[in-house]
Coordinates of C-alpha atoms in Angstrom, one line a residue:
M1 CA -1.3 1.9 -32.1
S2 CA 0.1 5.5 -32.6
F3 CA -0.8 8.6 -30.7
R4 CA -2.8 11.4 -32.3
K5 CA -4.3 14.4 -30.6
N6 CA -8.0 15.0 -30.9
P7 CA -8.4 18.4 -32.7
A8 CA -11.1 20.8 -31.6
Q9 CA -14.3 19.4 -33.1
Q10 CA -16.1 21.7 -35.6
M11 CA -19.8 21.2 -36.1
S12 CA -20.4 19.5 -39.4
L13 CA -23.4 19.6 -41.7
F14 CA -24.6 16.4 -40.2
D15 CA -24.1 17.4 -36.5
T16 CA -26.7 15.6 -34.4
T17 CA -27.7 18.7 -32.6
Y18 CA -29.3 20.1 -35.8
N19 CA -31.9 17.4 -35.5
L20 CA -33.1 18.6 -32.1
T21 CA -36.1 20.8 -31.6
E22 CA -35.7 24.2 -30.1
R23 CA -37.1 23.0 -26.8
E24 CA -34.6 20.1 -26.8
K25 CA -31.7 22.4 -27.6
K26 CA -32.6 24.7 -24.7
A27 CA -32.7 21.7 -22.4
L28 CA -29.3 20.6 -23.6
E29 CA -27.9 24.0 -23.0
R30 CA -29.2 24.0 -19.4
S31 CA -27.9 20.5 -18.7
W32 CA -24.7 19.4 -16.9
A33 CA -23.2 18.5 -20.3
K34 CA -22.8 22.2 -21.4
V35 CA -20.6 22.9 -18.3
F36 CA -18.6 19.7 -18.8
S37 CA -18.1 20.5 -22.5
E38 CA -16.9 24.1 -21.9
D39 CA -15.1 23.8 -18.5
V40 CA -13.7 20.3 -18.3
F41 CA -13.2 18.7 -21.7
P42 CA -10.9 21.4 -23.1
Y43 CA -8.6 21.2 -20.2
I44 CA -7.9 17.4 -20.5
D45 CA -4.2 17.3 -21.4
E46 CA -3.9 14.5 -24.1
E47 CA -0.1 15.1 -24.6
R48 CA 0.9 13.6 -21.3
F49 CA -0.5 10.2 -22.4
S50 CA 1.4 10.1 -25.7
V51 CA 4.1 7.9 -24.0
L52 CA 1.5 5.1 -23.8
Y53 CA 1.4 4.7 -27.6
S54 CA 3.8 4.0 -30.4
D55 CA 5.6 6.8 -32.3
K56 CA 5.4 4.8 -35.5
N57 CA 2.7 5.3 -38.1
S58 CA -0.1 2.9 -37.4
R59 CA -3.8 2.9 -36.5
P60 CA -4.5 6.1 -34.4
N61 CA -5.7 5.8 -30.8
T62 CA -9.2 6.5 -29.6
P63 CA -9.2 10.2 -28.6
I64 CA -7.6 10.5 -25.1
N65 CA -9.8 13.4 -24.0
V66 CA -12.9 11.4 -24.9
I67 CA -11.7 8.4 -22.8
V68 CA -10.7 10.5 -19.8
G69 CA -13.9 12.5 -20.0
A70 CA -15.9 9.2 -20.2
E71 CA -14.0 7.9 -17.1
I72 CA -15.1 11.0 -15.1
I73 CA -18.7 10.9 -16.3
K74 CA -18.9 7.2 -15.5
M75 CA -18.1 8.0 -11.8
L76 CA -20.6 10.9 -11.9
F77 CA -23.5 8.6 -12.6
D78 CA -22.0 5.3 -11.3
Y79 CA -22.1 3.6 -14.7
S80 CA -20.2 0.6 -15.9
D81 CA -18.0 0.7 -19.0
D82 CA -20.8 -0.8 -21.2
E83 CA -23.4 1.6 -19.9
M84 CA -21.1 4.5 -20.6
V85 CA -20.5 3.3 -24.2
D86 CA -24.3 2.8 -24.7
N87 CA -25.1 6.3 -23.3
L88 CA -22.5 8.0 -25.5
M89 CA -24.2 6.4 -28.6
L90 CA -27.8 7.2 -27.6
D91 CA -27.7 10.4 -25.4
P92 CA -26.9 13.8 -27.0
R93 CA -25.9 15.1 -23.5
F94 CA -23.0 12.7 -23.4
Q95 CA -22.0 13.6 -27.0
L96 CA -22.1 17.3 -26.3
A97 CA -20.0 16.8 -23.1
L98 CA -17.3 14.8 -25.0
H99 CA -17.5 16.9 -28.2
T100 CA -18.6 14.0 -30.4
T101 CA -21.8 15.4 -31.8
S102 CA -20.2 15.6 -35.3
F103 CA -18.7 12.2 -35.3
D104 CA -20.0 9.8 -37.9
E105 CA -19.7 7.0 -35.3
Q106 CA -19.1 7.4 -31.6
P107 CA -15.4 6.6 -30.9
L108 CA -15.8 4.4 -27.7
S109 CA -16.0 0.6 -28.0
D110 CA -16.6 -2.0 -25.3
K111 CA -12.8 -2.3 -24.8
S112 CA -11.6 1.3 -25.2
L113 CA -11.8 2.2 -21.5
S114 CA -10.3 -1.0 -20.1
R115 CA -7.4 -1.0 -22.6
F116 CA -6.6 2.6 -21.7
R117 CA -6.6 1.8 -18.0
R118 CA -4.3 -1.2 -18.6
R119 CA -1.8 1.0 -20.4
C120 CA -1.8 3.5 -17.5
Y121 CA -1.3 0.7 -15.0
D122 CA 1.5 -0.9 -16.9
Y123 CA 3.3 2.4 -17.4
E124 CA 3.2 3.2 -13.7
K125 CA 4.5 -0.3 -12.8
T126 CA 7.4 0.2 -15.2
H127 CA 8.2 3.8 -14.7
G128 CA 6.7 4.7 -11.3
V129 CA 4.8 7.7 -12.9
D130 CA 1.0 8.0 -12.4
L131 CA 0.0 9.8 -15.5
Y132 CA -3.7 9.7 -14.6
H133 CA -3.1 11.4 -11.2
D134 CA -1.3 14.2 -13.0
C135 CA -4.2 14.6 -15.4
V136 CA -6.8 14.7 -12.5
T137 CA -4.8 17.3 -10.5
G138 CA -4.3 19.3 -13.7
L139 CA -8.1 19.5 -14.1
A140 CA -8.4 20.4 -10.4
E141 CA -6.0 23.3 -10.9
A142 CA -8.1 24.6 -13.8
T143 CA -11.3 24.2 -11.8
A144 CA -9.8 26.1 -8.9
R145 CA -8.9 29.0 -11.2
M146 CA -12.4 29.1 -12.7
M147 CA -13.9 29.2 -9.2
G148 CA -11.5 31.9 -8.1
I149 CA -9.8 29.7 -5.5
D150 CA -6.1 30.8 -5.1
K151 CA -5.0 27.8 -2.9
R152 CA -3.6 29.9 -0.1
I153 CA -5.8 28.1 2.4
R154 CA -6.1 24.3 2.1
R155 CA -7.4 21.6 4.4
M156 CA -6.5 17.9 4.6
D157 CA -8.2 14.7 5.8
S158 CA -7.8 10.9 5.3
L159 CA -10.1 8.0 4.9
M160 CA -10.0 4.2 4.8
V161 CA -10.7 2.6 1.4
E162 CA -11.8 -1.1 1.6
A163 CA -10.4 -3.5 -0.9
N164 CA -12.7 -5.6 -3.0
I165 CA -11.8 -8.8 -1.2
R166 CA -13.3 -11.2 1.3
K167 CA -11.9 -11.7 4.8
L168 CA -10.1 -15.0 5.0
S169 CA -9.2 -17.1 8.0
R170 CA -5.6 -18.5 8.1
M171 CA -6.8 -21.9 6.9
E172 CA -8.8 -20.3 4.0
L173 CA -5.8 -18.2 3.1
I174 CA -3.4 -21.1 2.9
Y175 CA -5.9 -23.3 1.1
T176 CA -6.6 -20.5 -1.5
C177 CA -2.9 -20.0 -2.2
I178 CA -2.3 -23.7 -2.7
S179 CA -5.5 -24.0 -4.9
K180 CA -4.4 -21.1 -7.2
L181 CA -1.0 -22.6 -7.8
I182 CA -2.5 -26.1 -8.4
R183 CA -5.0 -24.5 -10.9
Y184 CA -2.1 -22.8 -12.7
L185 CA -0.2 -26.1 -13.0
H186 CA -3.2 -27.9 -14.2
K187 CA -4.1 -25.3 -16.8
N188 CA -0.5 -25.2 -18.1
G189 CA 0.0 -29.0 -18.5
H190 CA 1.9 -29.8 -15.4
D191 CA -0.5 -32.5 -14.1
D192 CA 2.4 -34.8 -13.4
M193 CA 3.4 -32.5 -10.5
I194 CA 0.0 -32.4 -8.9
G195 CA -0.3 -36.1 -7.9
H196 CA -3.0 -36.6 -5.2
M197 CA -3.7 -32.8 -5.0
E198 CA -6.0 -32.7 -8.0
H199 CA -9.0 -32.1 -5.8
Y200 CA -7.7 -28.5 -5.3
Y201 CA -8.9 -27.4 -8.8
D202 CA -12.4 -28.9 -8.2
P203 CA -14.6 -25.8 -7.7
N204 CA -16.6 -27.5 -4.9
D205 CA -13.5 -28.6 -3.0
F206 CA -13.1 -25.3 -1.0
N207 CA -16.5 -25.7 0.7
R208 CA -15.8 -29.4 1.4
V209 CA -12.5 -28.7 3.1
I210 CA -13.3 -25.4 4.9
Y211 CA -17.1 -25.6 5.7
H212 CA -18.3 -29.2 5.5
S213 CA -16.0 -30.5 8.2
R214 CA -16.3 -30.5 11.9
S215 CA -14.6 -27.6 13.7
T216 CA -12.9 -30.0 16.0
D217 CA -10.9 -31.3 12.9
A218 CA -9.4 -27.9 12.2
D219 CA -5.9 -28.8 13.5
K220 CA -6.0 -32.0 11.4
R221 CA -7.0 -30.1 8.2
I222 CA -4.3 -27.4 8.8
G223 CA -1.8 -30.3 9.1
V224 CA -2.9 -31.8 5.8
L225 CA -2.7 -28.3 4.1
L226 CA 0.9 -27.7 5.4
K227 CA 2.0 -31.2 4.2
D228 CA 0.6 -30.5 0.8
A229 CA 2.3 -27.1 0.7
D230 CA 5.7 -28.7 1.5
L231 CA 5.2 -31.3 -1.2
L232 CA 4.2 -28.6 -3.7
L233 CA 7.3 -26.5 -2.8
E234 CA 9.5 -29.6 -3.4
K235 CA 7.9 -30.4 -6.8
C236 CA 8.1 -26.8 -8.0
G237 CA 11.7 -26.3 -7.1
N238 CA 13.0 -23.1 -8.8
D239 CA 11.1 -23.5 -12.0
F240 CA 8.2 -21.2 -11.3
E241 CA 9.8 -18.2 -9.4
E242 CA 8.5 -15.8 -12.1
I243 CA 4.9 -17.0 -11.8
T244 CA 2.5 -14.8 -9.7
E245 CA 0.6 -17.8 -8.3
Y246 CA 3.9 -19.3 -7.1
Q247 CA 5.1 -16.0 -5.6
L248 CA 1.9 -15.6 -3.6
F249 CA 2.1 -19.2 -2.4
V250 CA 5.6 -18.7 -1.1
R251 CA 4.8 -15.4 0.4
C252 CA 1.8 -16.9 2.3
L253 CA 3.9 -19.8 3.7
S254 CA 6.7 -17.5 4.8
E255 CA 4.3 -15.1 6.6
Q256 CA 1.9 -17.6 8.1
T257 CA 4.1 -20.6 8.9
I258 CA 7.5 -21.5 10.3
V259 CA 9.6 -24.7 10.0
E260 CA 10.7 -26.0 13.4
D261 CA 12.6 -29.3 13.9
G262 CA 12.0 -30.2 10.2
K263 CA 8.2 -29.8 10.5
R264 CA 6.1 -26.9 9.3
R265 CA 3.6 -25.3 11.7
L266 CA 1.5 -22.1 11.9
R267 CA 3.4 -19.0 13.0
T268 CA 2.4 -17.5 16.4
K269 CA 2.7 -14.0 17.8
E270 CA 5.7 -15.2 19.9
D271 CA 7.5 -16.2 16.7
G272 CA 7.2 -12.6 15.4
G273 CA 6.6 -11.4 11.9
M274 CA 2.8 -11.1 12.2
N275 CA 2.4 -7.5 11.1
S276 CA -0.2 -5.5 9.2
S277 CA 1.6 -5.9 5.9
I278 CA 1.1 -9.7 5.6
L279 CA -1.0 -11.1 2.8
Q280 CA -4.8 -10.6 3.4
N281 CA -6.1 -12.3 0.3
P282 CA -4.2 -13.5 -2.8
S283 CA -6.8 -11.7 -5.0
D284 CA -5.3 -8.4 -3.9
P285 CA -1.7 -8.8 -2.7
D286 CA -1.3 -5.0 -2.1
A287 CA -4.1 -4.8 0.5
T288 CA -3.0 -4.4 4.1
Y289 CA -4.6 -4.6 7.5
R290 CA -5.4 -1.9 10.0
K291 CA -7.6 -1.5 13.0
K292 CA -8.8 2.0 13.5
A293 CA -11.5 3.3 15.9
G294 CA -12.3 -0.3 16.9
K295 CA -13.0 -1.4 13.3
E296 CA -10.9 -3.7 11.1
H297 CA -10.0 -2.5 7.6
R298 CA -8.4 -4.5 4.8
G299 CA -7.3 -2.4 1.9
Y300 CA -5.9 1.1 1.5
A301 CA -5.9 4.6 3.0
A302 CA -6.4 7.7 1.0
N303 CA -5.4 11.3 1.8
V304 CA -7.1 14.3 0.2
E305 CA -6.1 18.0 0.1
E306 CA -8.9 20.5 -0.6
S307 CA -8.2 24.1 -1.5
V308 CA -10.8 26.6 -0.1
G309 CA -12.0 30.0 -1.2
K310 CA -15.0 32.2 -0.9
N311 CA -16.7 30.5 -3.8
G312 CA -16.4 27.0 -2.5
S313 CA -13.7 24.3 -2.5
V314 CA -11.9 21.9 -4.9
V315 CA -9.9 18.7 -4.1
T316 CA -6.6 19.8 -5.6
D317 CA -4.5 16.7 -4.7
Y318 CA -5.0 13.1 -3.5
Q319 CA -2.9 10.1 -2.4
L320 CA -3.8 6.4 -2.1
D321 CA -1.5 3.9 -0.4
S322 CA -1.5 0.9 2.0
N323 CA -3.7 1.5 5.0
N324 CA -0.9 1.1 7.5
K325 CA 0.5 4.4 6.3
S326 CA -0.1 7.2 8.8
D327 CA -1.6 10.6 8.2
S328 CA 1.8 12.1 9.2
E329 CA 3.6 10.1 6.5
F330 CA 1.0 11.2 3.9
F331 CA 1.6 14.8 4.9
Q332 CA 5.4 14.5 4.6
E333 CA 5.2 12.8 1.3
H334 CA 2.8 15.5 0.0
V335 CA 4.9 18.4 1.1
E336 CA 8.1 17.0 -0.3
K337 CA 6.3 16.5 -3.6
I338 CA 4.8 20.0 -3.9
G339 CA 8.0 21.7 -2.6
P340 CA 8.3 25.4 -1.6
Q341 CA 5.3 27.5 -2.2
E342 CA 5.6 30.9 -3.8
E343 CA 3.3 32.6 -1.2
K344 CA 2.5 31.7 2.3
T345 CA 0.1 28.8 2.4
I346 CA -2.0 27.4 5.3
I347 CA -2.8 23.7 5.5
S348 CA -5.4 23.0 8.2
A349 CA -5.7 19.4 9.4
D350 CA -6.6 17.3 12.5
G351 CA -4.3 16.2 15.3
A352 CA -3.1 13.1 13.4
Y353 CA -1.0 15.4 11.1
S354 CA 0.7 17.2 14.0
G355 CA 4.3 16.8 15.1
E356 CA 7.5 18.8 15.4
E357 CA 9.0 17.2 12.3
N358 CA 5.9 18.0 10.2
T359 CA 5.8 21.6 11.4
E360 CA 9.4 22.1 10.5
L361 CA 9.1 20.5 7.1
A362 CA 6.1 22.7 6.4
A363 CA 7.9 25.9 7.5
K364 CA 10.8 25.1 5.2
N365 CA 8.4 25.0 2.3
N366 CA 6.6 28.3 3.2
I367 CA 3.6 26.4 4.6
D368 CA 1.9 27.0 8.0
L369 CA 0.6 23.7 9.3
V370 CA -2.4 24.3 11.6
T371 CA -3.7 21.2 13.4
T372 CA -6.9 21.5 15.4
D373 CA -5.6 19.0 18.0
L374 CA -2.2 17.7 19.2
T375 CA -1.2 14.1 19.8
G376 CA 0.4 13.4 23.2
R377 CA 0.1 15.2 26.6
D378 CA -0.4 18.9 27.0
V379 CA 2.4 21.0 28.6
D380 CA 2.1 24.0 30.9
P381 CA 1.7 27.2 28.8
V382 CA 4.5 28.9 30.8
M383 CA 7.0 26.5 29.1
G384 CA 6.5 28.5 25.9
A385 CA 8.2 31.5 27.5
F386 CA 11.6 29.7 27.7
E387 CA 14.0 31.4 25.3
L388 CA 16.3 28.9 23.4
N389 CA 19.2 29.5 21.0
E390 CA 18.6 29.1 17.3
D391 CA 19.3 25.4 17.0
G392 CA 17.4 24.6 20.2
T393 CA 20.4 23.2 22.2
R394 CA 20.7 25.8 24.9
V395 CA 18.3 27.7 27.2
L396 CA 19.1 31.5 27.1
H397 CA 16.5 32.7 29.6
C398 CA 13.7 31.2 31.7
P399 CA 10.2 32.8 31.9
A400 CA 11.5 35.0 34.7
G401 CA 14.3 36.3 32.5
N402 CA 17.1 34.4 34.4
A403 CA 20.0 32.9 32.5
P404 CA 20.8 29.3 33.5
R405 CA 23.9 28.5 35.5
S406 CA 24.6 25.4 33.3
N407 CA 23.3 23.9 30.1
W408 CA 23.7 20.2 29.0
Y409 CA 22.1 19.0 25.8
N410 CA 21.3 15.4 25.2
K411 CA 21.5 14.9 21.5
A412 CA 19.8 11.5 21.5
T413 CA 16.7 12.8 23.2
G414 CA 16.7 16.5 22.3
I415 CA 16.3 17.4 26.1
I416 CA 18.3 20.2 27.7
N417 CA 19.2 19.8 31.3
I418 CA 19.6 23.2 33.0
S419 CA 20.4 24.4 36.5
F420 CA 20.0 27.7 38.4
E421 CA 21.0 29.2 41.7
R422 CA 18.7 27.8 44.3
D423 CA 17.1 31.1 45.3
K424 CA 16.2 32.0 41.8
C425 CA 13.8 29.1 41.5
A426 CA 12.8 28.9 45.2
N427 CA 11.4 32.4 45.1
C428 CA 10.2 32.4 41.5
P429 CA 6.4 32.9 40.8
F430 CA 6.7 30.6 37.8
A431 CA 8.1 27.7 39.9
M432 CA 4.7 26.0 40.3
H433 CA 4.6 25.9 36.5
C434 CA 8.2 24.9 35.6
K435 CA 8.3 22.4 38.6
P436 CA 12.1 22.5 39.1
K437 CA 13.8 20.1 41.5
I438 CA 15.2 22.3 44.3
F439 CA 18.4 21.1 46.1
K440 CA 20.6 22.8 48.8
K441 CA 22.5 25.0 46.4
V442 CA 21.0 24.6 43.0
S443 CA 17.7 23.8 41.3
K444 CA 17.4 21.7 38.2
L445 CA 14.9 21.1 35.4
T446 CA 14.6 19.8 31.9
V447 CA 13.4 21.7 28.8
S448 CA 13.3 20.8 25.1
R449 CA 12.5 22.6 21.9
K450 CA 9.6 20.3 21.3
M451 CA 8.1 21.2 24.7
V452 CA 8.5 25.0 24.0
N453 CA 7.0 24.7 20.6
R454 CA 4.1 22.6 21.9
A455 CA 3.3 25.3 24.5
L456 CA 3.4 28.0 21.9
T457 CA 1.1 25.9 19.6
Q458 CA -1.4 25.4 22.5
A459 CA -1.4 29.2 23.1
R460 CA -2.1 29.8 19.4
M461 CA -5.0 27.4 19.5
N462 CA -6.8 29.8 21.8
T463 CA -6.6 32.7 19.4
E464 CA -9.5 33.9 17.3
Q465 CA -7.7 33.4 14.0
F466 CA -7.1 29.7 14.9
K467 CA -10.8 29.2 15.7
L468 CA -11.6 30.6 12.2
L469 CA -9.1 28.1 10.7
A470 CA -10.6 25.3 12.7
R471 CA -14.1 26.1 11.3
I472 CA -12.6 26.0 7.8
R473 CA -11.0 22.6 8.4
N474 CA -14.3 21.0 9.5
G475 CA -15.6 21.3 6.0
V476 CA -13.1 18.8 4.6
E477 CA -14.9 16.0 6.5
T478 CA -17.6 16.1 3.9
V479 CA -15.1 14.8 1.3
P480 CA -14.6 11.3 2.8
S481 CA -18.3 11.2 3.5
A482 CA -19.2 12.0 -0.2
L483 CA -16.6 9.6 -1.5
K484 CA -18.0 6.8 0.6
N485 CA -21.7 7.4 0.3
I486 CA -22.1 9.0 -3.2
Y487 CA -19.1 7.7 -5.1
N488 CA -18.8 4.2 -3.4
V489 CA -15.1 4.1 -2.9
N490 CA -15.5 1.1 -0.7
H491 CA -17.0 -0.9 -3.6
M492 CA -14.6 -0.3 -6.5
P493 CA -14.7 -3.1 -9.1
V494 CA -10.9 -3.5 -9.2
R495 CA -8.2 -5.0 -7.1
G496 CA -4.6 -3.8 -6.5
K497 CA -3.2 -0.5 -5.4
I498 CA -2.6 1.0 -8.9
P499 CA -6.1 0.2 -10.3
C500 CA -7.8 1.4 -7.1
K501 CA -5.8 4.6 -7.3
H502 CA -6.9 5.1 -10.9
F503 CA -10.6 4.7 -10.0
F504 CA -10.2 6.8 -6.9
G505 CA -8.8 9.6 -9.1
S506 CA -11.8 9.4 -11.4
K507 CA -14.1 9.8 -8.4
I508 CA -12.1 12.8 -7.2
A509 CA -12.5 14.4 -10.7
A510 CA -16.3 13.6 -10.7
L511 CA -16.6 15.2 -7.2
N512 CA -14.8 18.3 -8.4
F513 CA -17.0 18.6 -11.5
R514 CA -20.1 18.5 -9.2
K515 CA -18.6 21.4 -7.2
L516 CA -17.9 23.3 -10.4
L517 CA -21.4 22.6 -11.7
R518 CA -23.0 24.0 -8.6
F519 CA -20.8 27.1 -8.9
R520 CA -21.8 27.7 -12.5
Q521 CA -25.5 27.2 -11.8
G522 CA -25.3 29.4 -8.7
T523 CA -26.7 26.7 -6.4
G524 CA -23.7 26.3 -4.1
H525 CA -24.0 27.4 -0.4
Y526 CA -20.7 28.6 1.1
G527 CA -20.1 29.5 4.8
Q528 CA -18.8 33.0 5.3
N529 CA -15.4 33.2 6.9
P530 CA -13.3 36.4 7.2
L531 CA -10.1 34.5 6.3
L532 CA -11.6 33.6 2.8
A533 CA -12.5 37.2 1.9

């Protein structure tokens, strides 16, 4: 299939809108489709997806802008692929939105969307480039310009995204991995390797083994599973290393079991290796485990960046990765990707994004990272008055203006050990804040650049400007809420990190379109803040 751009559609003599009554035409003009047609569809960059198709002359592709537009509209109304195809054929609003009112036949078929997604998935697996993410963020940039949002002030938040998998016990996990491999062998004509284990491909066997046995027999059933697993390993040898079912089977055994004195047993915490990255369910090998706020999560974590202006807000970037990735890591990855900003940019986030390393990285890229809370213990505000040299390895003056008698910097810990004449600390009004250790001749204390910066940050958090930024940041919490409650991110009909990220991107694009629609219709309500003027 070769790539061909979809030219701007001109209305033909047989355009379907000619058959509408004046009343119907007015209703169509007032609908969401008019805004989508004029403010979203023209900005879908088809060219970036040309690498998914052949450069040889062959049957042309389904128009990319129609496919991408359909993916966004799907999420807007929570439609399936088939429902989207049907609505495009029957509803003039969908045809207007996707510029297909003059098509003799609507271009989407029942496989158009799924085949396009598969091409995007395969390309990212092979080249490590997420074409769809770039398309969604490109649309977000265009939306921000239309809404007059200059991206000088942004806010950030994260959310847990549940994988479309069932929680499995260790017994269920081992059984499922064995069963999947047995089914593969049976399906591909390797019954001679299965032997007495043919019951694993019986669809009723799972319930018999897992649920229809007494709980007191659990150890016995585990023992049988592990013996079957060892036998299966022996029979497979090195002949199936490229097969997904075999890879998951081996991964499960290596993570969940250990061989001791020639006998396989379940791994315990004392054996080590039981971390959040271990396989949760073979149906989604990318899903990881995390416990947050007392709740267990199996799946992924997403990070969203929202740009804010006086006319509203737009989600201008997003990330989705394993859920054991911290907010701090998401921030570092994001800043390294966007690089230095042309004009001073403020990113407001909660305390999970704080840290000396993040603040320094942001500053290098002309970004002011403002966090509404700080992780760790507070320090005395007076510590911010210590004057350090440029690289933070020496104290030049204390809050009272005294130069230290000696400086010793511990490179491993970043702590500076300093000493003063005894009288300078013993009679100092700041001593109760610095808390030096006073000896017969000298007094000693420790200071660090991290400590000084933290004190300065704490002081900044009490300023009026900071309070205004904090109020701006609070608005980003509506994004995770909307994604969960309106766009159902915890119930995506796909498995795997790349497919989940693709669907998540479509939901972000749908969320942004809803923001743009409210702006165009004048129904948005935006809180007034002097910083956004």
